[in-house]
Every structure is written in C-alpha cells, then in structure tokens.
C-alpha cells in the first residue's frame, strides 16, 4: 500500500477551521482505503509562525515542505500582524514556499455545481456543469521582467515601464504541465496569448506548438487570442477544458472564470513545480483562493469547500487518486444539492450550516458514496 506524506499548513484565521474539515476527510480515507494511506504532519505558517518563531515560516517547516508529496495550505494574515516588519509579514511564508519550491504553474479551476448555478451572474444554461481549468505561469512575464521602473524624463514627465520577458524553457515547462493536466481531464488545451501584437505572444505560440508536437500529439491544441478568450469565457465557457497562458493574462482570465462559480469560499487552487529528475514527482501546494477572513474567523462560519476541493485537487494531480478526487467532488455536489449552505452561499429556502456541519455532511456523503 502506498503512503503519501502530506504537510498541513493551516495558517491563520479561518485556515485553521477549514483545515480541520480536510483532516476529517483524510481520517475517512485512512480508515476506508486499502490502496493508500496518508501520513500527515502539521506546521505553522503566517502570523501564528511569526508569533511563535519570529518568522513567517521556519527552515524546519520548509524542509518538511520540500519532502512532502503535497502541501495543503489554509490561509495567512490578519489585522493582528499589520505592523510586523515587512520581511516577516504573514504572506512572506507563502511567498517563500512558492519561491523556494519554484512553483511556476498555477492551477485555477472554475467549477459550477448545478445546485449553485442560479448564484452566478451568468445564465444557468451557460454555467451549469462548468468545469474548466486555467493554468497560469506564475514566476515570470510582465510582473517580474526588468527593467521595471518609473523614470522622470528631461521634460519633467514621468514614464512607467514594465517588461514582458519569457524564455523557451519557461513556456515549454508550463505547456507540459498543461498537456499532462489535459490528459487527466478532457484532453483539450487552449493556449491564450497575443501573438498579433506581442513578440512574447509569437514565442508562446511557437513554443507551445513545438512542445505539443514533441510531447503531446495525443492532446487537442488550439491557439486563441487572449482578448477573444476573455469574450468566449463569458459567451460559452463550456467549450474550454484547460487554458494555458502567461502570468498577466492568467491573472485576469482566472479571476474572470472564478466569478462564474459564485463565492470565494468555493474556489480551490494549486501551484506545481518542476518534476523531480529521479522520481518524476512535482512539488505541489494546494490552497483555497480566499484569505484568512478575519471578519468571521473563530466563529465556525467559514465555508470549508474551497479547502476541501483543494485537497481533492491534490488527490487528482499529485497523488494519482483521480477516483477518490471524483468522489470528493461528487460528495460536495450531493451536499449542495441536499440544500445545505454556509452563509456565503446561502439562498432562500436552503438550510444554513456552519463549517463543522458542512464538513461532516461532506464526510457523510462520501461514506454513502463508498458504502
Ligand atoms: P478574504 O478572502 O480573507 O475575505 C474576503 C471576504 O470573503 C470576507 O468577507 C470573508 O468573510 C469572505 N470569505 C472568504 N473566505 C470565506 C469562506 N471560506 N467562507 C465564507 N466567507 C469567506 O480576503 P481579505 O478580507 O481581503 O483578507 C483578509 C486577510 O487574508 C488579509 O490579511 C489578507 O492579506 C489575507 N489573504 C491571504 C491570502 C492567502 O493566504 N493566500 C489570500 C488573500 C488574502
């Protein structure tokens, strides 16, 4: 039987509460599964790590993160730490994880559960059953390219400069992740770039085409201009499976896609690194898109679904447990269909529950699905 090492980093605020519901599911799978077991260890990150150790994440926790098969992250931050030194602010823990583990591929799924389709600003028939994945390059491009400056010109005017830079290697390694992900889904990749007006866009199109030919001819590839992609996401989002794109376009397109699914409390994400040369396994961190929600922290009100769905992504993309991931996703859908809602997704006529009740209901639905 395989044993997977999971590092749990609950962090601050509601991160602690939503992670407890992931632990409930881990206990369920450990009891139920004869295929794999989870060995978990927990450590501090963010404000709570600063309070205890004076840093947002310790070297010891980083070593555990480096060795883990997957990291499940809660959330960090809160007003308590607003005045700590900049380099020790809670977010520094997350940024160090991303940087030291070189997590260059950011996965943002947009899934619309049928029971929540009416909560979207788009028509039910456009979003119901939506399941797409935006793959955003996270460590290069416009946000990091040099020069990056505001200079004062001789005539006193100011000039702001951001530079978009990509290399073949950066594009190729992201495209490979995209093709790998598509193979575990509906086998289709759209590459979104602006090759009509940007030199980096031409490079993206050429490199992704070459990678496709050499690495993934079995996957369907289409190129789409990023502006048209933004339009098509609103017009007919279900035409997409995986959208591969750069850091800047990915930032915008993933937020656009996310809004089709309702609440922040529903959105999972993942960040992946390069495959280990010996084992082929990628470093990986899974986290909800939301923050630590200080306004509701400690009250048992948080929606745990984003963190639970992040765990389901870890099952699918890092632990080769797609069947179990499907079961978790189905359990979430069943619980929503039964009418249970946390406050953030509450609708008239539904039953309002807290974090623990929602987590318990999802575990019970899993039990039923696997009975
Ligand atoms: P937030 O995501 O924490 O909260 C925004 C709003 O959404 C709040 O009203 C909150 O109550 C609600 N909300 C968020 N998640 C919810 C959930 N699971 N269930 C129910 N309601 C939920 O964003 P914010 O208020 O801008 O930031 C709060 C703190 O979190 C700040 O310190 C910020 O820096 C930090 N933050 C951390 C991360 C991270 O850890 N990755 C991400 C974003 C913000």
Coordinates of C-alpha atoms in Angstrom, one line a residue, residues 11 48 99 113 116 172 184 203 264-266 281 330 364:
X11 CA -2.0 29.2 9.0
X48 CA 1.0 32.3 14.0
X99 CA 9.8 30.8 -4.5
X113 CA -22.1 22.9 -9.2
X116 CA -25.3 26.8 -7.3
X172 CA 7.9 24.7 -22.6
X184 CA -6.3 13.7 -16.8
X203 CA 7.2 32.9 -28.9
X264 CA -14.8 32.9 -2.8
X265 CA -15.5 30.1 -0.3
X266 CA -15.9 27.7 -3.2
X281 CA 7.0 13.9 -9.0
X330 CA -19.4 14.3 -6.0
X364 CA -21.2 11.5 5.4

